[in-house]
């Protein structure tokens, strides 16, 4: 099978900003967007890397708006943002990692167990295979998660170098 070698992520257009979408989500549940929640959503919306709750908390506390953010509020707001479809959560080595979902294209990951790097890629071929598998089982797919674990190029070069040094 010939596989397309373009693994770049495409773009997705969205009608609302993440903040607007979150406010709508909260309103529909009779909740208010408090100052703390607002600071968290604003901070998360500005970044695009993968992060965990403790990293977010540490960063927030360095900012003026987020200086008083509490751990329970951060955890609660993150799970609300997942429910609102803004963030996706994945568990890697027992650690919950978040990333943007709203306005961010569907993609898969290579995960390095040495340095915990996450490399994103997207492949139409994989999407086609998953559709075919779902169709075979008369399954209505709503999403998928594919994480390829292993060692990145840097970690492999470091390992072979240290192995080489052991021998000398
Ligand atoms: Zn690595
Ligand atoms: Zn990702």
GROMACS .gro file of C-alpha atoms in nm, residues 5-161:
model
  157
    5UNK     CA    1   0.405   1.089   0.344
    6UNK     CA    2   0.255   1.419   0.448
    7UNK     CA    3   0.194   1.394   0.821
    8UNK     CA    4   0.137   1.764   0.883
    9UNK     CA    5  -0.166   1.876   1.079
   10UNK     CA    6  -0.430   2.068   0.884
   11UNK     CA    7  -0.630   2.365   1.007
   12UNK     CA    8  -0.978   2.381   1.156
   13UNK     CA    9  -1.198   2.691   1.147
   14UNK     CA   10  -1.419   2.755   1.446
   15UNK     CA   11  -1.701   3.003   1.499
   16UNK     CA   12  -1.640   3.084   1.864
   17UNK     CA   13  -1.330   3.161   2.066
   18UNK     CA   14  -1.248   2.898   2.331
   19UNK     CA   15  -1.355   3.151   2.595
   20UNK     CA   16  -1.695   3.204   2.429
   21UNK     CA   17  -1.750   2.835   2.392
   22UNK     CA   18  -1.660   2.774   2.755
   23UNK     CA   19  -1.891   3.052   2.875
   24UNK     CA   20  -2.176   2.895   2.673
   25UNK     CA   21  -2.104   2.555   2.820
   26UNK     CA   22  -2.108   2.688   3.177
   27UNK     CA   23  -2.420   2.897   3.119
   28UNK     CA   24  -2.608   2.594   2.990
   29UNK     CA   25  -2.529   2.429   3.323
   30UNK     CA   26  -2.621   2.728   3.532
   31UNK     CA   27  -2.260   2.801   3.625
   32UNK     CA   28  -2.081   3.130   3.616
   33UNK     CA   29  -1.741   3.200   3.468
   34UNK     CA   30  -1.556   3.312   3.778
   35UNK     CA   31  -1.236   3.517   3.767
   36UNK     CA   32  -1.029   3.211   3.845
   37UNK     CA   33  -1.193   3.004   3.573
   38UNK     CA   34  -1.144   3.292   3.329
   39UNK     CA   35  -0.774   3.318   3.414
   40UNK     CA   36  -0.730   2.944   3.358
   41UNK     CA   37  -0.914   2.940   3.024
   42UNK     CA   38  -0.726   3.246   2.901
   43UNK     CA   39  -0.393   3.095   2.997
   44UNK     CA   40  -0.469   2.759   2.837
   45UNK     CA   41  -0.601   2.925   2.519
   46UNK     CA   42  -0.271   3.108   2.471
   47UNK     CA   43  -0.061   2.793   2.461
   48UNK     CA   44  -0.059   2.491   2.236
   49UNK     CA   45   0.179   2.246   2.398
   50UNK     CA   46   0.076   1.940   2.593
   51UNK     CA   47   0.066   2.002   2.968
   52UNK     CA   48  -0.043   1.851   3.296
   53UNK     CA   49  -0.239   2.012   3.579
   54UNK     CA   50   0.062   2.072   3.802
   55UNK     CA   51   0.255   2.245   3.523
   56UNK     CA   52  -0.044   2.464   3.454
   57UNK     CA   53  -0.083   2.549   3.822
   58UNK     CA   54   0.286   2.643   3.855
   59UNK     CA   55   0.267   2.866   3.547
   60UNK     CA   56  -0.060   3.027   3.649
   61UNK     CA   57   0.079   3.125   3.985
   62UNK     CA   58   0.351   3.326   3.812
   63UNK     CA   59   0.088   3.545   3.644
   64UNK     CA   60  -0.101   3.834   3.798
   65UNK     CA   61  -0.449   3.700   3.710
   66UNK     CA   62  -0.370   3.346   3.817
   67UNK     CA   63  -0.159   3.415   4.126
   68UNK     CA   64  -0.434   3.296   4.357
   69UNK     CA   65  -0.546   2.994   4.156
   70UNK     CA   66  -0.608   2.696   4.380
   71UNK     CA   67  -0.527   2.336   4.293
   72UNK     CA   68  -0.892   2.214   4.320
   73UNK     CA   69  -1.009   2.496   4.091
   74UNK     CA   70  -0.744   2.409   3.833
   75UNK     CA   71  -0.839   2.041   3.836
   76UNK     CA   72  -1.211   2.117   3.826
   77UNK     CA   73  -1.177   2.371   3.546
   78UNK     CA   74  -0.963   2.134   3.339
   79UNK     CA   75  -1.225   1.862   3.362
   80UNK     CA   76  -1.497   2.115   3.270
   81UNK     CA   77  -1.288   2.217   2.970
   82UNK     CA   78  -1.267   1.851   2.867
   83UNK     CA   79  -1.646   1.819   2.901
   84UNK     CA   80  -1.692   2.139   2.701
   85UNK     CA   81  -1.486   1.987   2.419
   86UNK     CA   82  -1.207   2.241   2.452
   87UNK     CA   83  -0.942   2.002   2.576
   88UNK     CA   84  -0.857   1.639   2.533
   89UNK     CA   85  -0.706   1.436   2.812
   90UNK     CA   86  -0.475   1.141   2.766
   91UNK     CA   87  -0.298   0.932   3.023
   92UNK     CA   88   0.072   0.865   2.962
   93UNK     CA   89   0.270   0.660   3.214
   94UNK     CA   90  -0.005   0.729   3.467
   95UNK     CA   91   0.019   1.106   3.414
   96UNK     CA   92  -0.282   1.295   3.279
   97UNK     CA   93  -0.178   1.520   2.992
   98UNK     CA   94  -0.405   1.779   2.832
   99UNK     CA   95  -0.404   1.934   2.488
  100UNK     CA   96  -0.629   2.149   2.275
  101UNK     CA   97  -0.915   1.983   2.098
  102UNK     CA   98  -1.146   2.269   1.997
  103UNK     CA   99  -1.018   2.429   1.676
  104UNK     CA  100  -0.730   2.183   1.670
  105UNK     CA  101  -0.714   1.914   1.401
  106UNK     CA  102  -0.750   1.545   1.475
  107UNK     CA  103  -0.405   1.394   1.512
  108UNK     CA  104  -0.207   1.107   1.661
  109UNK     CA  105   0.108   1.089   1.870
  110UNK     CA  106   0.449   0.934   1.898
  111UNK     CA  107   0.540   0.923   2.267
  112UNK     CA  108   0.901   0.892   2.378
  113UNK     CA  109   0.928   0.694   2.702
  114UNK     CA  110   1.281   0.830   2.751
  115UNK     CA  111   1.224   1.208   2.751
  116UNK     CA  112   0.839   1.213   2.742
  117UNK     CA  113   0.838   1.408   2.416
  118UNK     CA  114   0.510   1.394   2.224
  119UNK     CA  115   0.536   1.423   1.848
  120UNK     CA  116   0.212   1.497   1.664
  121UNK     CA  117   0.122   1.373   1.322
  122UNK     CA  118  -0.183   1.327   1.109
  123UNK     CA  119  -0.243   1.068   0.841
  124UNK     CA  120  -0.538   1.029   0.607
  125UNK     CA  121  -0.434   0.668   0.553
  126UNK     CA  122  -0.482   0.589   0.922
  127UNK     CA  123  -0.819   0.768   0.919
  128UNK     CA  124  -0.928   0.556   0.621
  129UNK     CA  125  -0.821   0.232   0.791
  130UNK     CA  126  -1.005   0.322   1.112
  131UNK     CA  127  -1.320   0.408   0.914
  132UNK     CA  128  -1.301   0.074   0.737
  133UNK     CA  129  -1.258  -0.117   1.066
  134UNK     CA  130  -1.551   0.070   1.223
  135UNK     CA  131  -1.769   0.004   0.917
  136UNK     CA  132  -1.684  -0.366   0.929
  137UNK     CA  133  -1.815  -0.380   1.287
  138UNK     CA  134  -2.109  -0.146   1.213
  139UNK     CA  135  -1.956   0.075   1.474
  140UNK     CA  136  -2.018   0.448   1.485
  141UNK     CA  137  -1.677   0.595   1.569
  142UNK     CA  138  -1.670   0.921   1.758
  143UNK     CA  139  -1.298   0.951   1.795
  144UNK     CA  140  -0.984   0.752   1.844
  145UNK     CA  141  -0.654   0.767   2.019
  146UNK     CA  142  -0.341   0.624   1.871
  147UNK     CA  143  -0.021   0.659   2.071
  148UNK     CA  144   0.295   0.499   1.939
  149UNK     CA  145   0.539   0.448   2.227
  150UNK     CA  146   0.914   0.411   2.190
  151UNK     CA  147   1.233   0.613   2.192
  152UNK     CA  148   1.290   0.929   1.994
  153UNK     CA  149   1.596   0.980   1.780
  154UNK     CA  150   1.779   1.189   2.045
  155UNK     CA  151   1.719   0.936   2.321
  156UNK     CA  152   1.835   0.653   2.099
  157UNK     CA  153   2.152   0.841   2.004
  158UNK     CA  154   2.224   0.915   2.371
  159UNK     CA  155   2.172   0.553   2.465
  160UNK     CA  156   2.397   0.412   2.200
  161UNK     CA  157   2.660   0.670   2.289
   0.00000   0.00000   0.00000
